[in-house]
Every structure is written in structure tokens, then in C-alpha cells.
């Protein structure tokens, strides 16, 4: 894959990186994506795409493909962990589409990545490229990879996650902080838990402390139910998409939850387990012709289900700032992107950490109603909690 100082390079072929690649190519730029994995594999979690994210994908023509395997939750429900009392219920599905211009979709990360990959020419994605050295000058950015190869691009975007090498090159090395929270993930066939109510909804069981919860939602057009549960635990620090956990431990951790929540856990045959890490909001995302997006800029806890959504919003707004912009003006355009996005992403990042959003009702418009295709360029987005 040939690159030049007229190319925009992207480190990371995850959701944010591929959305940015599609959007920037649509905006008229040559784009090269560098991914450290040697192949795309079906790993990762199932994700919740709220209307703000789906509307952004629709603007790229990706939403239709995402809908093929996704489920459309009927409601967003909050329930108290022990009594089962409903403390809020928001209509989603058709109601969300009427209100926000797009529905909520729940989908496996691999299915979304496949839909994105179909929209971007894979000859412009270089696999097995782990960046080891990144150096910027006034005319562009040079990359050196672990396999001994190099590349030169006019501007570079870091979409390489919470352990971003681009972030380290821009602002110095630092490590994300372990939160003291672990997460369990499991999928069960819906027919196995057919007697449990609200299987078609996104349901959040709020636990006895802000770190304890169980979230469930439908997958694969409702044929399966995804379970995501978090709890405080200091003894497990492994951050992994694929590490197995103990089903018995899972059930023990939530033994005091409502019978309907425990029925879902009782149906689990296997479970995956990972530690959760975070960083504080950053004062800047750009340095010259380099910029960050998604988890590289604002890794967040999953409690507002906005990690993928914020990366998708970033990518669309970034592409709008770079549309029609020459590489000589890229630094100023990237600064405008930062100005437009940093306040909103920081607010969602801190809201996710606090884990109180929609616990007892409230207005979701400031999150779900955001339109990445229409927000003013270079201006902070208005937001109210």
C-alpha cells in the first residue's frame, strides 16, 4: 500500500477508525488504515448503538447493512436490583426513530465491523502493522512499524483504543487506570429464558452501588439475549475480549438480585470476564497534524453505553472538518474538530463514570438527539445533563 504526504493515515481499524476512513474517503481524501492485528477475527463484545450513532451511520450508508443482523430494543428500562421496581421506561424502536430520526440497534461488534469493511476498500487497510515509532514534522507524519516497514502520511489519526500509541507519541506515555471493576459478558438463546419478561427491551438492573449492575438486551433479531454485568473486584486485572470467567462466580456475585435477573444468569453456560480501565478527560486531542478519536481520546466506562457511539460521532464530525481541506491546512481543521467534540465527549465520559444517567427517568435528548452531520463546525456542542 503506497502512501504519501497527501494521504490521511489512521492507526486502528476498529469501529471509529473504519467510520473515519469511510467518511474521509467520501470527503475526497486518500486514506490508509494501519491495523496491528494480522487478521479480522470475530472477537469483542456485543454493542448498543443508540439513535445518535445509528443516524451517523445512516449518513454514510452503513445503517442498512447494520440492521440486517441487529435487534431493535422496544424500550430502555431501569429496574431496582432487589425489588425489581421499574424506575424509568423509555420507548425506543419506532418511537425513537420518530423522535430522533433513527432507532436503537443492538449488534455484535464483528457484524458492525463487517458492514463497515464492506464500505471501504480493503486494499487500503494494512494488517499486521503495529506502530512502534511516530514522528511528526511540519509537512507530515512518519511511522515505523514492528515488521520493519515505514509509512509517510500528511496527517495521522489515532483510533487505536485506550492503549493508543498515537496518544503516547503526541502527549507522552502514561498508563490507563484500573477502576476496580470487572465485567462479565454472556449470550443465551432467547428460547431458554422465554418466561422472563422484557426480553425485547434494553434493561438495566441498578445494583446496590454504582459499580454493580446487570444489563440485558436482544441480539440477532431477538434470537439471543446478551448479558453484561459489572461488579467491584480488585483481584482480577486482566483486560481481555476473550478471557473465560466462572459461571458459578457470576451467579454468586448477583445472588441478591431479583429472580428475573438471576434467571438470565442461571441460563448461562459460559461467560467471559474482563477488567475495566479508564482515563480522565483530556484537555486536548490534537497536536499539529495528528488527532485522536474514540477510546484513544476519551475511553469511558460502559455505563451509558456510548463508547461506540462517541467514536462514530467523532469520526463523522472529523470528516466534516477535513472536507475540502488541503494537507497544509490540516492542523487548523483538526483543531476545529477538537473544539466541536471535546466538551460533549468529556461530559459523556464523566457521566459514564458517575453512572446515574436515566436511573430514575429524565430526558435522553441531549445524548440521543445529537446529529453529527448537522452540529456546527468548530463550535462546542450545547449539552445539558
PDB file of C-alpha atoms in Angstrom, residues 66-237:
ATOM      1  CA  UNK A  66     -26.145  -2.992  10.238  1.00  0.00           C
ATOM      2  CA  UNK A  67     -29.889  -3.553  10.501  1.00  0.00           C
ATOM      3  CA  UNK A  68     -29.640  -6.979   8.809  1.00  0.00           C
ATOM      4  CA  UNK A  69     -28.375  -8.790  11.924  1.00  0.00           C
ATOM      5  CA  UNK A  70     -29.228  -6.246  14.619  1.00  0.00           C
ATOM      6  CA  UNK A  71     -32.118  -6.244  17.058  1.00  0.00           C
ATOM      7  CA  UNK A  72     -34.277  -3.167  17.766  1.00  0.00           C
ATOM      8  CA  UNK A  73     -34.952  -2.951  21.512  1.00  0.00           C
ATOM      9  CA  UNK A  74     -38.526  -1.968  22.271  1.00  0.00           C
ATOM     10  CA  UNK A  75     -37.743   0.089  25.392  1.00  0.00           C
ATOM     11  CA  UNK A  76     -34.965   1.270  27.652  1.00  0.00           C
ATOM     12  CA  UNK A  77     -35.943   0.130  31.143  1.00  0.00           C
ATOM     13  CA  UNK A  78     -34.362   0.799  34.536  1.00  0.00           C
ATOM     14  CA  UNK A  79     -35.143  -1.588  37.384  1.00  0.00           C
ATOM     15  CA  UNK A  80     -34.016  -1.824  41.006  1.00  0.00           C
ATOM     16  CA  UNK A  81     -31.798  -4.853  41.553  1.00  0.00           C
ATOM     17  CA  UNK A  82     -33.624  -6.452  44.501  1.00  0.00           C
ATOM     18  CA  UNK A  83     -37.280  -5.405  44.315  1.00  0.00           C
ATOM     19  CA  UNK A  84     -37.468  -5.286  40.520  1.00  0.00           C
ATOM     20  CA  UNK A  85     -39.253  -1.928  40.692  1.00  0.00           C
ATOM     21  CA  UNK A  86     -39.222  -0.038  37.416  1.00  0.00           C
ATOM     22  CA  UNK A  87     -37.777   3.433  37.913  1.00  0.00           C
ATOM     23  CA  UNK A  88     -37.844   4.527  34.270  1.00  0.00           C
ATOM     24  CA  UNK A  89     -39.110   3.281  30.922  1.00  0.00           C
ATOM     25  CA  UNK A  90     -38.384   4.980  27.607  1.00  0.00           C
ATOM     26  CA  UNK A  91     -39.987   3.821  24.388  1.00  0.00           C
ATOM     27  CA  UNK A  92     -37.404   3.027  21.701  1.00  0.00           C
ATOM     28  CA  UNK A  93     -37.856   1.202  18.340  1.00  0.00           C
ATOM     29  CA  UNK A  94     -40.375   3.117  16.196  1.00  0.00           C
ATOM     30  CA  UNK A  95     -40.808   5.817  18.842  1.00  0.00           C
ATOM     31  CA  UNK A  96     -37.070   6.540  18.882  1.00  0.00           C
ATOM     32  CA  UNK A  97     -36.994   6.610  15.095  1.00  0.00           C
ATOM     33  CA  UNK A  98     -39.809   9.153  15.025  1.00  0.00           C
ATOM     34  CA  UNK A  99     -38.225  11.301  17.722  1.00  0.00           C
ATOM     35  CA  UNK A 100     -34.548  11.100  16.738  1.00  0.00           C
ATOM     36  CA  UNK A 101     -34.561  10.013  13.112  1.00  0.00           C
ATOM     37  CA  UNK A 102     -33.079   6.589  13.842  1.00  0.00           C
ATOM     38  CA  UNK A 103     -33.817   3.596  16.086  1.00  0.00           C
ATOM     39  CA  UNK A 104     -31.641   1.932  18.674  1.00  0.00           C
ATOM     40  CA  UNK A 105     -29.798  -1.136  17.366  1.00  0.00           C
ATOM     41  CA  UNK A 106     -28.027  -3.855  19.340  1.00  0.00           C
ATOM     42  CA  UNK A 107     -25.475  -5.788  17.329  1.00  0.00           C
ATOM     43  CA  UNK A 108     -22.321  -7.855  17.628  1.00  0.00           C
ATOM     44  CA  UNK A 109     -19.210  -5.734  17.168  1.00  0.00           C
ATOM     45  CA  UNK A 110     -17.951  -8.123  14.461  1.00  0.00           C
ATOM     46  CA  UNK A 111     -21.150  -7.705  12.428  1.00  0.00           C
ATOM     47  CA  UNK A 112     -20.801  -3.925  12.549  1.00  0.00           C
ATOM     48  CA  UNK A 113     -17.125  -4.140  11.573  1.00  0.00           C
ATOM     49  CA  UNK A 114     -18.063  -6.390   8.643  1.00  0.00           C
ATOM     50  CA  UNK A 115     -20.652  -3.861   7.469  1.00  0.00           C
ATOM     51  CA  UNK A 116     -18.044  -1.086   7.706  1.00  0.00           C
ATOM     52  CA  UNK A 117     -15.399  -3.161   5.910  1.00  0.00           C
ATOM     53  CA  UNK A 118     -17.806  -3.680   3.015  1.00  0.00           C
ATOM     54  CA  UNK A 119     -17.928   0.106   2.576  1.00  0.00           C
ATOM     55  CA  UNK A 120     -14.161   0.683   2.488  1.00  0.00           C
ATOM     56  CA  UNK A 121     -11.690  -0.838   0.005  1.00  0.00           C
ATOM     57  CA  UNK A 122      -9.618  -3.350   1.954  1.00  0.00           C
ATOM     58  CA  UNK A 123      -6.572  -2.759  -0.236  1.00  0.00           C
ATOM     59  CA  UNK A 124      -6.234   0.485   1.736  1.00  0.00           C
ATOM     60  CA  UNK A 125      -6.060  -1.419   5.056  1.00  0.00           C
ATOM     61  CA  UNK A 126      -2.650  -2.779   6.061  1.00  0.00           C
ATOM     62  CA  UNK A 127      -2.867  -5.599   8.624  1.00  0.00           C
ATOM     63  CA  UNK A 128      -0.079  -6.685  10.959  1.00  0.00           C
ATOM     64  CA  UNK A 129       1.145  -3.099  11.304  1.00  0.00           C
ATOM     65  CA  UNK A 130       1.974  -2.369  14.933  1.00  0.00           C
ATOM     66  CA  UNK A 131       3.303   1.175  15.119  1.00  0.00           C
ATOM     67  CA  UNK A 132       6.467   1.471  17.204  1.00  0.00           C
ATOM     68  CA  UNK A 133       7.638   4.979  16.367  1.00  0.00           C
ATOM     69  CA  UNK A 134       5.677   8.024  15.238  1.00  0.00           C
ATOM     70  CA  UNK A 135       7.360  11.313  14.393  1.00  0.00           C
ATOM     71  CA  UNK A 136       5.677  14.461  13.095  1.00  0.00           C
ATOM     72  CA  UNK A 137       7.107  17.494  11.331  1.00  0.00           C
ATOM     73  CA  UNK A 138       5.613  20.498   9.570  1.00  0.00           C
ATOM     74  CA  UNK A 139       4.929  18.551   6.371  1.00  0.00           C
ATOM     75  CA  UNK A 140       3.502  15.296   7.710  1.00  0.00           C
ATOM     76  CA  UNK A 141       3.950  12.264   9.937  1.00  0.00           C
ATOM     77  CA  UNK A 142       6.334   9.294   9.636  1.00  0.00           C
ATOM     78  CA  UNK A 143       5.511   5.869  11.065  1.00  0.00           C
ATOM     79  CA  UNK A 144       7.794   2.907  11.762  1.00  0.00           C
ATOM     80  CA  UNK A 145       6.221  -0.500  12.323  1.00  0.00           C
ATOM     81  CA  UNK A 146       7.314  -3.578  14.235  1.00  0.00           C
ATOM     82  CA  UNK A 147       7.730  -5.552  10.990  1.00  0.00           C
ATOM     83  CA  UNK A 148      10.440  -3.142   9.820  1.00  0.00           C
ATOM     84  CA  UNK A 149       8.319  -1.220   7.325  1.00  0.00           C
ATOM     85  CA  UNK A 150       7.635   2.505   7.332  1.00  0.00           C
ATOM     86  CA  UNK A 151       4.995   4.898   6.010  1.00  0.00           C
ATOM     87  CA  UNK A 152       4.716   8.616   5.437  1.00  0.00           C
ATOM     88  CA  UNK A 153       1.365  10.443   5.573  1.00  0.00           C
ATOM     89  CA  UNK A 154       0.211  14.040   5.513  1.00  0.00           C
ATOM     90  CA  UNK A 155      -1.897  13.755   8.681  1.00  0.00           C
ATOM     91  CA  UNK A 156      -2.412  10.974  11.212  1.00  0.00           C
ATOM     92  CA  UNK A 157      -5.447   9.949  13.256  1.00  0.00           C
ATOM     93  CA  UNK A 158      -5.183   7.759  16.324  1.00  0.00           C
ATOM     94  CA  UNK A 159      -8.152   5.414  16.519  1.00  0.00           C
ATOM     95  CA  UNK A 160      -6.160   2.784  18.368  1.00  0.00           C
ATOM     96  CA  UNK A 161      -8.020   2.499  21.642  1.00  0.00           C
ATOM     97  CA  UNK A 162      -7.309   3.106  25.305  1.00  0.00           C
ATOM     98  CA  UNK A 163      -3.664   1.974  24.928  1.00  0.00           C
ATOM     99  CA  UNK A 164      -3.139   4.313  21.951  1.00  0.00           C
ATOM    100  CA  UNK A 165       0.399   4.530  20.613  1.00  0.00           C
ATOM    101  CA  UNK A 166      -0.591   7.716  18.750  1.00  0.00           C
ATOM    102  CA  UNK A 167      -1.675   9.278  22.019  1.00  0.00           C
ATOM    103  CA  UNK A 168       1.693   8.379  23.562  1.00  0.00           C
ATOM    104  CA  UNK A 169       3.537   9.888  20.597  1.00  0.00           C
ATOM    105  CA  UNK A 170       1.544  13.098  20.945  1.00  0.00           C
ATOM    106  CA  UNK A 171       1.462  13.586  24.705  1.00  0.00           C
ATOM    107  CA  UNK A 172       3.902  11.129  26.259  1.00  0.00           C
ATOM    108  CA  UNK A 173       3.473   7.651  27.674  1.00  0.00           C
ATOM    109  CA  UNK A 174       1.065   7.014  30.521  1.00  0.00           C
ATOM    110  CA  UNK A 175      -0.998   4.073  31.661  1.00  0.00           C
ATOM    111  CA  UNK A 176      -4.784   3.870  31.984  1.00  0.00           C
ATOM    112  CA  UNK A 177      -6.127   3.387  35.491  1.00  0.00           C
ATOM    113  CA  UNK A 178      -7.750   0.177  36.724  1.00  0.00           C
ATOM    114  CA  UNK A 179     -11.209   1.062  38.012  1.00  0.00           C
ATOM    115  CA  UNK A 180     -11.548  -1.787  40.486  1.00  0.00           C
ATOM    116  CA  UNK A 181     -14.472  -3.059  38.394  1.00  0.00           C
ATOM    117  CA  UNK A 182     -14.749  -6.242  36.351  1.00  0.00           C
ATOM    118  CA  UNK A 183     -17.307  -7.045  33.670  1.00  0.00           C
ATOM    119  CA  UNK A 184     -18.907 -10.365  32.735  1.00  0.00           C
ATOM    120  CA  UNK A 185     -20.320 -10.987  29.243  1.00  0.00           C
ATOM    121  CA  UNK A 186     -22.530 -13.848  28.122  1.00  0.00           C
ATOM    122  CA  UNK A 187     -25.070 -14.698  25.429  1.00  0.00           C
ATOM    123  CA  UNK A 188     -28.004 -17.067  25.936  1.00  0.00           C
ATOM    124  CA  UNK A 189     -30.673 -18.233  23.452  1.00  0.00           C
ATOM    125  CA  UNK A 190     -33.903 -16.318  23.995  1.00  0.00           C
ATOM    126  CA  UNK A 191     -35.903 -19.545  23.928  1.00  0.00           C
ATOM    127  CA  UNK A 192     -34.017 -20.732  27.021  1.00  0.00           C
ATOM    128  CA  UNK A 193     -35.360 -17.780  29.062  1.00  0.00           C
ATOM    129  CA  UNK A 194     -38.709 -17.416  27.338  1.00  0.00           C
ATOM    130  CA  UNK A 195     -40.559 -16.901  30.636  1.00  0.00           C
ATOM    131  CA  UNK A 196     -38.562 -13.803  31.585  1.00  0.00           C
ATOM    132  CA  UNK A 197     -40.407 -10.548  30.750  1.00  0.00           C
ATOM    133  CA  UNK A 198     -38.996  -7.660  28.726  1.00  0.00           C
ATOM    134  CA  UNK A 199     -36.607  -9.784  26.670  1.00  0.00           C
ATOM    135  CA  UNK A 200     -37.100  -7.427  23.747  1.00  0.00           C
ATOM    136  CA  UNK A 201     -36.019  -4.392  25.778  1.00  0.00           C
ATOM    137  CA  UNK A 202     -32.701  -2.894  26.830  1.00  0.00           C
ATOM    138  CA  UNK A 203     -32.978  -3.445  30.578  1.00  0.00           C
ATOM    139  CA  UNK A 204     -30.595  -2.142  33.218  1.00  0.00           C
ATOM    140  CA  UNK A 205     -30.749  -3.585  36.716  1.00  0.00           C
ATOM    141  CA  UNK A 206     -29.255  -0.970  39.038  1.00  0.00           C
ATOM    142  CA  UNK A 207     -27.320  -2.576  41.868  1.00  0.00           C
ATOM    143  CA  UNK A 208     -26.617  -1.579  45.463  1.00  0.00           C
ATOM    144  CA  UNK A 209     -23.652   0.605  44.412  1.00  0.00           C
ATOM    145  CA  UNK A 210     -22.703   2.493  41.207  1.00  0.00           C
ATOM    146  CA  UNK A 211     -20.306  -0.260  40.117  1.00  0.00           C
ATOM    147  CA  UNK A 212     -22.807  -3.113  40.338  1.00  0.00           C
ATOM    148  CA  UNK A 213     -25.345  -3.667  37.571  1.00  0.00           C
ATOM    149  CA  UNK A 214     -26.733  -6.158  35.076  1.00  0.00           C
ATOM    150  CA  UNK A 215     -27.655  -5.012  31.567  1.00  0.00           C
ATOM    151  CA  UNK A 216     -29.531  -7.227  29.112  1.00  0.00           C
ATOM    152  CA  UNK A 217     -30.668  -6.654  25.551  1.00  0.00           C
ATOM    153  CA  UNK A 218     -31.697  -8.685  22.497  1.00  0.00           C
ATOM    154  CA  UNK A 219     -29.299  -9.718  19.723  1.00  0.00           C
ATOM    155  CA  UNK A 220     -29.578 -11.376  16.330  1.00  0.00           C
ATOM    156  CA  UNK A 221     -33.078 -10.029  15.706  1.00  0.00           C
ATOM    157  CA  UNK A 222     -34.142 -11.211  19.140  1.00  0.00           C
ATOM    158  CA  UNK A 223     -32.974 -14.818  18.877  1.00  0.00           C
ATOM    159  CA  UNK A 224     -30.361 -14.302  21.602  1.00  0.00           C
ATOM    160  CA  UNK A 225     -30.059 -12.245  24.781  1.00  0.00           C
ATOM    161  CA  UNK A 226     -26.800 -10.503  25.664  1.00  0.00           C
ATOM    162  CA  UNK A 227     -25.884 -10.165  29.333  1.00  0.00           C
ATOM    163  CA  UNK A 228     -23.382  -7.586  30.557  1.00  0.00           C
ATOM    164  CA  UNK A 229     -22.769  -7.425  34.289  1.00  0.00           C
ATOM    165  CA  UNK A 230     -20.291  -5.372  36.312  1.00  0.00           C
ATOM    166  CA  UNK A 231     -19.181  -5.568  39.922  1.00  0.00           C
ATOM    167  CA  UNK A 232     -16.351  -4.254  42.110  1.00  0.00           C
ATOM    168  CA  UNK A 233     -13.430  -6.679  42.293  1.00  0.00           C
ATOM    169  CA  UNK A 234      -9.753  -5.946  42.979  1.00  0.00           C
ATOM    170  CA  UNK A 235      -8.337  -9.413  42.339  1.00  0.00           C
ATOM    171  CA  UNK A 236      -8.738  -9.540  38.520  1.00  0.00           C
ATOM    172  CA  UNK A 237      -6.750  -7.062  36.402  1.00  0.00           C
TER     173      UNK A 237
END
